[in-house]
Amino acid sequence: MAKRKEQHTGMHPTLEQPRYFPDLHASLSVYTRDWLAPRLPERYTISVERGLSMTDESGAAKQYRPDASIDRAESPEAPYTDAIVVQPPSFSVEVLGQPQRYVAIRDKDESLVTTIEILSPANKTGDGYEDFRRKQEQLAGKCIHLVEIDLLKQGKRRWRDERVDQADYVMTLQRAGDSLVNVWAVALGAALPAIPVPLLAPDADVPLPLEYILQEYLKKSGLGGRLG
């Protein structure tokens, strides 16, 4: 009897290739939304690639598209809960060049709470890197929670720290108004962590099990058994 091939754990370099990564990127965005949607209190909505209009350094309006965003609505309900253990971060890095205190005044149209970005090659090279960095800094300045999922070893990372540079893959969480960024550093072949997705106080964080979501993609795409 032929021995059954074990399912690959964690990210694989093959998935970073241009042949596969666009599908991985789009699929993980949708799977992330579909995982979180039933687990959020009903006061929130979650969408994929919803445009954000922000102002650049020249004062001109520019459209940005986060991979997933969580907005606030009006009818609070108890969230769906799962028995998922969120892994503690590997370490934290300091946010440089950003004030540690914020005063935020929001009207009914300024409702964004959290963005989840699955980084693409365009976020990590050339002008795309600079655009992404400026956009994230502007969002942080508006007291919005920022979750970044970097499954690409190549390209520049936003956090200039040796430990970040040495990691194969990193997930980061910058909570609104916090001067520290939590970093999950993941080695090649290691399982991806479950990380917290923050909401508005007093609502509890919602766990996002990245390894489970990646395995769902590998299973549905047919790639899982082909990765050595």
PDB file of C-alpha atoms in Angstrom:
ATOM      1  CA  MET A   1       0.000   0.000   0.000  1.00  0.00           C
ATOM      2  CA  ALA A   2       1.382   3.388  -0.972  1.00  0.00           C
ATOM      3  CA  LYS A   3       2.214   5.635   1.918  1.00  0.00           C
ATOM      4  CA  ARG A   4      -0.066   8.654   2.100  1.00  0.00           C
ATOM      5  CA  LYS A   5       1.787  11.918   1.627  1.00  0.00           C
ATOM      6  CA  GLU A   6       1.524  14.184   4.641  1.00  0.00           C
ATOM      7  CA  GLN A   7      -0.077  17.585   4.254  1.00  0.00           C
ATOM      8  CA  HIS A   8       2.467  20.395   4.064  1.00  0.00           C
ATOM      9  CA  THR A   9       2.559  22.680   7.101  1.00  0.00           C
ATOM     10  CA  GLY A  10       2.955  26.429   6.854  1.00  0.00           C
ATOM     11  CA  MET A  11       3.924  28.595   3.902  1.00  0.00           C
ATOM     12  CA  HIS A  12       5.907  27.072   1.011  1.00  0.00           C
ATOM     13  CA  PRO A  13       8.294  28.898  -1.371  1.00  0.00           C
ATOM     14  CA  THR A  14       6.384  27.525  -4.361  1.00  0.00           C
ATOM     15  CA  LEU A  15       3.363  29.589  -3.320  1.00  0.00           C
ATOM     16  CA  GLU A  16       5.408  32.791  -3.620  1.00  0.00           C
ATOM     17  CA  GLN A  17       5.953  32.256  -7.341  1.00  0.00           C
ATOM     18  CA  PRO A  18       4.057  34.557  -9.740  1.00  0.00           C
ATOM     19  CA  ARG A  19       2.206  31.507 -11.080  1.00  0.00           C
ATOM     20  CA  TYR A  20       0.542  30.852  -7.703  1.00  0.00           C
ATOM     21  CA  PHE A  21       0.709  33.920  -5.456  1.00  0.00           C
ATOM     22  CA  PRO A  22      -2.077  36.033  -7.046  1.00  0.00           C
ATOM     23  CA  ASP A  23      -4.554  33.204  -6.467  1.00  0.00           C
ATOM     24  CA  LEU A  24      -3.245  32.632  -2.929  1.00  0.00           C
ATOM     25  CA  HIS A  25      -3.531  36.358  -2.167  1.00  0.00           C
ATOM     26  CA  ALA A  26      -7.096  36.663  -3.462  1.00  0.00           C
ATOM     27  CA  SER A  27      -8.224  33.425  -1.824  1.00  0.00           C
ATOM     28  CA  LEU A  28      -6.780  34.192   1.610  1.00  0.00           C
ATOM     29  CA  SER A  29      -8.538  37.560   1.584  1.00  0.00           C
ATOM     30  CA  VAL A  30     -11.885  35.881   0.929  1.00  0.00           C
ATOM     31  CA  TYR A  31     -11.249  33.030   3.398  1.00  0.00           C
ATOM     32  CA  THR A  32     -10.255  35.555   6.064  1.00  0.00           C
ATOM     33  CA  ARG A  33     -13.489  37.472   5.538  1.00  0.00           C
ATOM     34  CA  ASP A  34     -15.551  34.273   5.551  1.00  0.00           C
ATOM     35  CA  TRP A  35     -13.905  33.064   8.766  1.00  0.00           C
ATOM     36  CA  LEU A  36     -14.347  36.335  10.650  1.00  0.00           C
ATOM     37  CA  ALA A  37     -17.829  37.335   9.426  1.00  0.00           C
ATOM     38  CA  PRO A  38     -19.920  34.908  11.558  1.00  0.00           C
ATOM     39  CA  ARG A  39     -17.669  35.480  14.575  1.00  0.00           C
ATOM     40  CA  LEU A  40     -18.092  39.257  14.737  1.00  0.00           C
ATOM     41  CA  PRO A  41     -20.762  40.963  16.829  1.00  0.00           C
ATOM     42  CA  GLU A  42     -23.612  42.134  14.609  1.00  0.00           C
ATOM     43  CA  ARG A  43     -22.593  45.750  15.063  1.00  0.00           C
ATOM     44  CA  TYR A  44     -19.744  45.137  12.574  1.00  0.00           C
ATOM     45  CA  THR A  45     -19.556  44.498   8.860  1.00  0.00           C
ATOM     46  CA  ILE A  46     -16.547  43.068   7.015  1.00  0.00           C
ATOM     47  CA  SER A  47     -15.696  43.472   3.339  1.00  0.00           C
ATOM     48  CA  VAL A  48     -12.975  42.479   0.875  1.00  0.00           C
ATOM     49  CA  GLU A  49     -11.081  45.113  -1.153  1.00  0.00           C
ATOM     50  CA  ARG A  50     -13.265  47.997  -0.196  1.00  0.00           C
ATOM     51  CA  GLY A  51     -11.792  51.276  -1.447  1.00  0.00           C
ATOM     52  CA  LEU A  52     -10.567  53.889   1.019  1.00  0.00           C
ATOM     53  CA  SER A  53     -10.247  57.515  -0.013  1.00  0.00           C
ATOM     54  CA  MET A  54      -7.328  59.193   1.742  1.00  0.00           C
ATOM     55  CA  THR A  55      -5.258  62.301   1.199  1.00  0.00           C
ATOM     56  CA  ASP A  56      -1.619  62.051   0.133  1.00  0.00           C
ATOM     57  CA  GLU A  57       1.217  64.472   0.989  1.00  0.00           C
ATOM     58  CA  SER A  58       0.207  66.868  -1.804  1.00  0.00           C
ATOM     59  CA  GLY A  59      -3.364  67.042  -0.514  1.00  0.00           C
ATOM     60  CA  ALA A  60      -4.763  65.050  -3.430  1.00  0.00           C
ATOM     61  CA  ALA A  61      -7.325  62.313  -2.798  1.00  0.00           C
ATOM     62  CA  LYS A  62      -6.128  58.768  -3.488  1.00  0.00           C
ATOM     63  CA  GLN A  63      -7.978  55.450  -3.429  1.00  0.00           C
ATOM     64  CA  TYR A  64      -6.558  52.572  -1.374  1.00  0.00           C
ATOM     65  CA  ARG A  65      -7.886  49.028  -1.209  1.00  0.00           C
ATOM     66  CA  PRO A  66      -7.257  47.026   1.971  1.00  0.00           C
ATOM     67  CA  ASP A  67      -7.591  43.270   1.692  1.00  0.00           C
ATOM     68  CA  ALA A  68     -10.257  43.215   4.384  1.00  0.00           C
ATOM     69  CA  SER A  69     -11.773  45.927   6.523  1.00  0.00           C
ATOM     70  CA  ILE A  70     -14.068  45.889   9.539  1.00  0.00           C
ATOM     71  CA  ASP A  71     -16.516  48.737   9.947  1.00  0.00           C
ATOM     72  CA  ARG A  72     -18.850  49.559  12.774  1.00  0.00           C
ATOM     73  CA  ALA A  73     -22.626  49.294  12.530  1.00  0.00           C
ATOM     74  CA  GLU A  74     -25.244  49.929  15.173  1.00  0.00           C
ATOM     75  CA  SER A  75     -26.826  46.784  16.695  1.00  0.00           C
ATOM     76  CA  PRO A  76     -24.528  45.096  19.265  1.00  0.00           C
ATOM     77  CA  GLU A  77     -24.839  41.361  19.802  1.00  0.00           C
ATOM     78  CA  ALA A  78     -22.717  38.753  21.549  1.00  0.00           C
ATOM     79  CA  PRO A  79     -19.961  37.443  19.226  1.00  0.00           C
ATOM     80  CA  TYR A  80     -19.583  33.841  18.118  1.00  0.00           C
ATOM     81  CA  THR A  81     -16.757  32.215  20.080  1.00  0.00           C
ATOM     82  CA  ASP A  82     -14.324  29.435  19.178  1.00  0.00           C
ATOM     83  CA  ALA A  83     -11.911  27.429  21.294  1.00  0.00           C
ATOM     84  CA  ILE A  84      -8.878  28.818  19.469  1.00  0.00           C
ATOM     85  CA  VAL A  85      -5.705  29.651  21.355  1.00  0.00           C
ATOM     86  CA  VAL A  86      -4.141  32.866  20.087  1.00  0.00           C
ATOM     87  CA  GLN A  87      -0.356  32.605  20.085  1.00  0.00           C
ATOM     88  CA  PRO A  88       1.548  35.342  21.913  1.00  0.00           C
ATOM     89  CA  PRO A  89       3.688  37.512  19.637  1.00  0.00           C
ATOM     90  CA  SER A  90       7.329  36.609  19.083  1.00  0.00           C
ATOM     91  CA  PHE A  91       8.383  40.144  20.045  1.00  0.00           C
ATOM     92  CA  SER A  92       7.329  43.778  19.752  1.00  0.00           C
ATOM     93  CA  VAL A  93       8.928  46.683  17.923  1.00  0.00           C
ATOM     94  CA  GLU A  94       8.525  50.378  18.584  1.00  0.00           C
ATOM     95  CA  VAL A  95       6.612  52.630  16.238  1.00  0.00           C
ATOM     96  CA  LEU A  96       9.031  55.370  15.240  1.00  0.00           C
ATOM     97  CA  GLY A  97       8.122  58.844  14.110  1.00  0.00           C
ATOM     98  CA  GLN A  98       4.548  58.546  15.356  1.00  0.00           C
ATOM     99  CA  PRO A  99       2.937  60.230  18.395  1.00  0.00           C
ATOM    100  CA  GLN A 100       1.943  57.959  21.271  1.00  0.00           C
ATOM    101  CA  ARG A 101      -1.248  59.866  22.093  1.00  0.00           C
ATOM    102  CA  TYR A 102      -4.217  60.443  19.849  1.00  0.00           C
ATOM    103  CA  VAL A 103      -7.333  62.540  19.884  1.00  0.00           C
ATOM    104  CA  ALA A 104      -9.798  61.091  17.388  1.00  0.00           C
ATOM    105  CA  ILE A 105     -13.091  62.729  16.443  1.00  0.00           C
ATOM    106  CA  ARG A 106     -15.201  60.552  14.200  1.00  0.00           C
ATOM    107  CA  ASP A 107     -18.416  61.371  12.411  1.00  0.00           C
ATOM    108  CA  LYS A 108     -20.845  58.823  11.019  1.00  0.00           C
ATOM    109  CA  ASP A 109     -18.857  58.525   7.786  1.00  0.00           C
ATOM    110  CA  GLU A 110     -15.499  57.890   9.543  1.00  0.00           C
ATOM    111  CA  SER A 111     -16.339  54.383  10.649  1.00  0.00           C
ATOM    112  CA  LEU A 112     -13.329  52.189   9.820  1.00  0.00           C
ATOM    113  CA  VAL A 113     -12.163  50.091  12.789  1.00  0.00           C
ATOM    114  CA  THR A 114      -9.653  47.491  11.527  1.00  0.00           C
ATOM    115  CA  THR A 115      -7.855  46.684   8.276  1.00  0.00           C
ATOM    116  CA  ILE A 116      -6.291  43.340   7.418  1.00  0.00           C
ATOM    117  CA  GLU A 117      -3.649  43.445   4.695  1.00  0.00           C
ATOM    118  CA  ILE A 118      -2.186  40.347   3.034  1.00  0.00           C
ATOM    119  CA  LEU A 119       0.910  41.861   1.497  1.00  0.00           C
ATOM    120  CA  SER A 120       1.567  41.472  -2.219  1.00  0.00           C
ATOM    121  CA  PRO A 121       4.874  42.014  -4.077  1.00  0.00           C
ATOM    122  CA  ALA A 122       3.624  45.488  -5.014  1.00  0.00           C
ATOM    123  CA  ASN A 123       3.479  46.401  -1.292  1.00  0.00           C
ATOM    124  CA  LYS A 124       7.165  45.565  -0.832  1.00  0.00           C
ATOM    125  CA  THR A 125       9.035  47.071  -3.783  1.00  0.00           C
ATOM    126  CA  GLY A 126       9.626  50.485  -5.369  1.00  0.00           C
ATOM    127  CA  ASP A 127       6.909  53.117  -5.342  1.00  0.00           C
ATOM    128  CA  GLY A 128       4.376  50.536  -4.190  1.00  0.00           C
ATOM    129  CA  TYR A 129       6.292  50.075  -0.952  1.00  0.00           C
ATOM    130  CA  GLU A 130       6.347  53.824  -0.306  1.00  0.00           C
ATOM    131  CA  ASP A 131       2.624  54.138  -1.077  1.00  0.00           C
ATOM    132  CA  PHE A 132       1.806  51.257   1.256  1.00  0.00           C
ATOM    133  CA  ARG A 133       3.988  52.637   4.054  1.00  0.00           C
ATOM    134  CA  ARG A 134       2.381  56.097   3.813  1.00  0.00           C
ATOM    135  CA  LYS A 135      -1.123  54.635   3.691  1.00  0.00           C
ATOM    136  CA  GLN A 136      -0.531  52.512   6.808  1.00  0.00           C
ATOM    137  CA  GLU A 137       0.922  55.485   8.669  1.00  0.00           C
ATOM    138  CA  GLN A 138      -2.121  57.580   7.759  1.00  0.00           C
ATOM    139  CA  LEU A 139      -4.486  54.848   8.934  1.00  0.00           C
ATOM    140  CA  ALA A 140      -2.570  54.498  12.200  1.00  0.00           C
ATOM    141  CA  GLY A 141      -2.856  58.262  12.651  1.00  0.00           C
ATOM    142  CA  LYS A 142      -6.635  57.888  12.434  1.00  0.00           C
ATOM    143  CA  CYS A 143      -6.639  55.383  15.332  1.00  0.00           C
ATOM    144  CA  ILE A 144      -7.421  52.355  13.187  1.00  0.00           C
ATOM    145  CA  HIS A 145      -6.169  48.871  14.083  1.00  0.00           C
ATOM    146  CA  LEU A 146      -3.738  47.502  11.467  1.00  0.00           C
ATOM    147  CA  VAL A 147      -3.169  43.798  10.857  1.00  0.00           C
ATOM    148  CA  GLU A 148      -0.509  42.883   8.271  1.00  0.00           C
ATOM    149  CA  ILE A 149       0.184  39.351   6.991  1.00  0.00           C
ATOM    150  CA  ASP A 150       3.455  39.050   5.072  1.00  0.00           C
ATOM    151  CA  LEU A 151       3.871  35.662   3.386  1.00  0.00           C
ATOM    152  CA  LEU A 152       6.642  36.868   1.059  1.00  0.00           C
ATOM    153  CA  LYS A 153      10.313  36.513   1.936  1.00  0.00           C
ATOM    154  CA  GLN A 154      11.368  38.936  -0.794  1.00  0.00           C
ATOM    155  CA  GLY A 155      11.062  42.717  -0.675  1.00  0.00           C
ATOM    156  CA  LYS A 156      11.234  45.415   1.980  1.00  0.00           C
ATOM    157  CA  ARG A 157       9.388  45.257   5.272  1.00  0.00           C
ATOM    158  CA  ARG A 158       7.828  48.245   6.941  1.00  0.00           C
ATOM    159  CA  TRP A 159       9.362  47.578  10.356  1.00  0.00           C
ATOM    160  CA  ARG A 160      13.100  48.253  10.371  1.00  0.00           C
ATOM    161  CA  ASP A 161      14.217  45.729  12.958  1.00  0.00           C
ATOM    162  CA  GLU A 162      16.825  42.979  12.576  1.00  0.00           C
ATOM    163  CA  ARG A 163      14.482  40.349  14.013  1.00  0.00           C
ATOM    164  CA  VAL A 164      11.824  41.241  11.448  1.00  0.00           C
ATOM    165  CA  ASP A 165      14.365  41.115   8.609  1.00  0.00           C
ATOM    166  CA  GLN A 166      15.616  37.685   9.697  1.00  0.00           C
ATOM    167  CA  ALA A 167      12.164  36.074   9.835  1.00  0.00           C
ATOM    168  CA  ASP A 168      10.933  34.143   6.812  1.00  0.00           C
ATOM    169  CA  TYR A 169       7.348  35.344   7.286  1.00  0.00           C
ATOM    170  CA  VAL A 170       5.842  37.881   9.660  1.00  0.00           C
ATOM    171  CA  MET A 171       2.414  38.876  10.916  1.00  0.00           C
ATOM    172  CA  THR A 172       2.051  42.199  12.726  1.00  0.00           C
ATOM    173  CA  LEU A 173      -0.635  43.914  14.762  1.00  0.00           C
ATOM    174  CA  GLN A 174      -0.545  47.638  15.429  1.00  0.00           C
ATOM    175  CA  ARG A 175      -3.393  48.496  17.762  1.00  0.00           C
ATOM    176  CA  ALA A 176      -4.922  51.937  17.461  1.00  0.00           C
ATOM    177  CA  GLY A 177      -2.944  54.467  19.470  1.00  0.00           C
ATOM    178  CA  ASP A 178      -0.270  51.991  20.596  1.00  0.00           C
ATOM    179  CA  SER A 179       3.432  52.812  20.292  1.00  0.00           C
ATOM    180  CA  LEU A 180       4.412  49.125  20.040  1.00  0.00           C
ATOM    181  CA  VAL A 181       3.711  46.691  17.214  1.00  0.00           C
ATOM    182  CA  ASN A 182       3.280  43.007  18.046  1.00  0.00           C
ATOM    183  CA  VAL A 183       5.193  40.758  15.651  1.00  0.00           C
ATOM    184  CA  TRP A 184       4.723  37.038  14.980  1.00  0.00           C
ATOM    185  CA  ALA A 185       7.890  35.701  13.306  1.00  0.00           C
ATOM    186  CA  VAL A 186       7.430  32.405  11.456  1.00  0.00           C
ATOM    187  CA  ALA A 187      10.121  30.139  10.027  1.00  0.00           C
ATOM    188  CA  LEU A 188       9.823  28.370   6.682  1.00  0.00           C
ATOM    189  CA  GLY A 189       7.832  25.150   7.172  1.00  0.00           C
ATOM    190  CA  ALA A 190       6.429  26.163  10.561  1.00  0.00           C
ATOM    191  CA  ALA A 191       2.704  26.393  11.146  1.00  0.00           C
ATOM    192  CA  LEU A 192       1.251  29.874  10.856  1.00  0.00           C
ATOM    193  CA  PRO A 193      -0.063  31.289  14.156  1.00  0.00           C
ATOM    194  CA  ALA A 194      -3.550  32.212  15.270  1.00  0.00           C
ATOM    195  CA  ILE A 195      -3.457  35.978  15.766  1.00  0.00           C
ATOM    196  CA  PRO A 196      -5.941  38.396  17.355  1.00  0.00           C
ATOM    197  CA  VAL A 197      -8.072  40.781  15.298  1.00  0.00           C
ATOM    198  CA  PRO A 198      -9.013  43.745  17.511  1.00  0.00           C
ATOM    199  CA  LEU A 199     -12.362  45.528  17.517  1.00  0.00           C
ATOM    200  CA  LEU A 200     -13.739  48.537  19.382  1.00  0.00           C
ATOM    201  CA  ALA A 201     -13.675  48.423  23.190  1.00  0.00           C
ATOM    202  CA  PRO A 202     -15.217  46.678  25.053  1.00  0.00           C
ATOM    203  CA  ASP A 203     -15.563  44.002  22.340  1.00  0.00           C
ATOM    204  CA  ALA A 204     -13.036  41.183  22.643  1.00  0.00           C
ATOM    205  CA  ASP A 205     -10.469  40.358  19.978  1.00  0.00           C
ATOM    206  CA  VAL A 206     -11.503  37.726  17.429  1.00  0.00           C
ATOM    207  CA  PRO A 207      -8.941  34.945  16.776  1.00  0.00           C
ATOM    208  CA  LEU A 208      -7.792  34.495  13.176  1.00  0.00           C
ATOM    209  CA  PRO A 209      -6.278  30.974  12.711  1.00  0.00           C
ATOM    210  CA  LEU A 210      -3.975  31.563   9.753  1.00  0.00           C
ATOM    211  CA  GLU A 211      -2.727  27.963   9.464  1.00  0.00           C
ATOM    212  CA  TYR A 212      -6.296  26.674   9.251  1.00  0.00           C
ATOM    213  CA  ILE A 213      -7.120  29.238   6.558  1.00  0.00           C
ATOM    214  CA  LEU A 214      -3.956  28.379   4.602  1.00  0.00           C
ATOM    215  CA  GLN A 215      -4.770  24.667   4.789  1.00  0.00           C
ATOM    216  CA  GLU A 216      -8.276  25.353   3.507  1.00  0.00           C
ATOM    217  CA  TYR A 217      -6.735  27.110   0.516  1.00  0.00           C
ATOM    218  CA  LEU A 218      -4.265  24.274  -0.127  1.00  0.00           C
ATOM    219  CA  LYS A 219      -7.077  21.725   0.039  1.00  0.00           C
ATOM    220  CA  LYS A 220      -9.497  23.592  -2.215  1.00  0.00           C
ATOM    221  CA  SER A 221      -6.819  24.597  -4.745  1.00  0.00           C
ATOM    222  CA  GLY A 222      -5.421  21.060  -4.975  1.00  0.00           C
ATOM    223  CA  LEU A 223      -1.915  22.298  -4.187  1.00  0.00           C
ATOM    224  CA  GLY A 224      -1.573  20.730  -0.732  1.00  0.00           C
ATOM    225  CA  GLY A 225      -0.527  17.284  -1.934  1.00  0.00           C
ATOM    226  CA  ARG A 226       1.892  18.704  -4.493  1.00  0.00           C
ATOM    227  CA  LEU A 227       4.103  20.659  -2.117  1.00  0.00           C
ATOM    228  CA  GLY A 228       7.192  18.752  -0.979  1.00  0.00           C
TER     229      GLY A 228
END
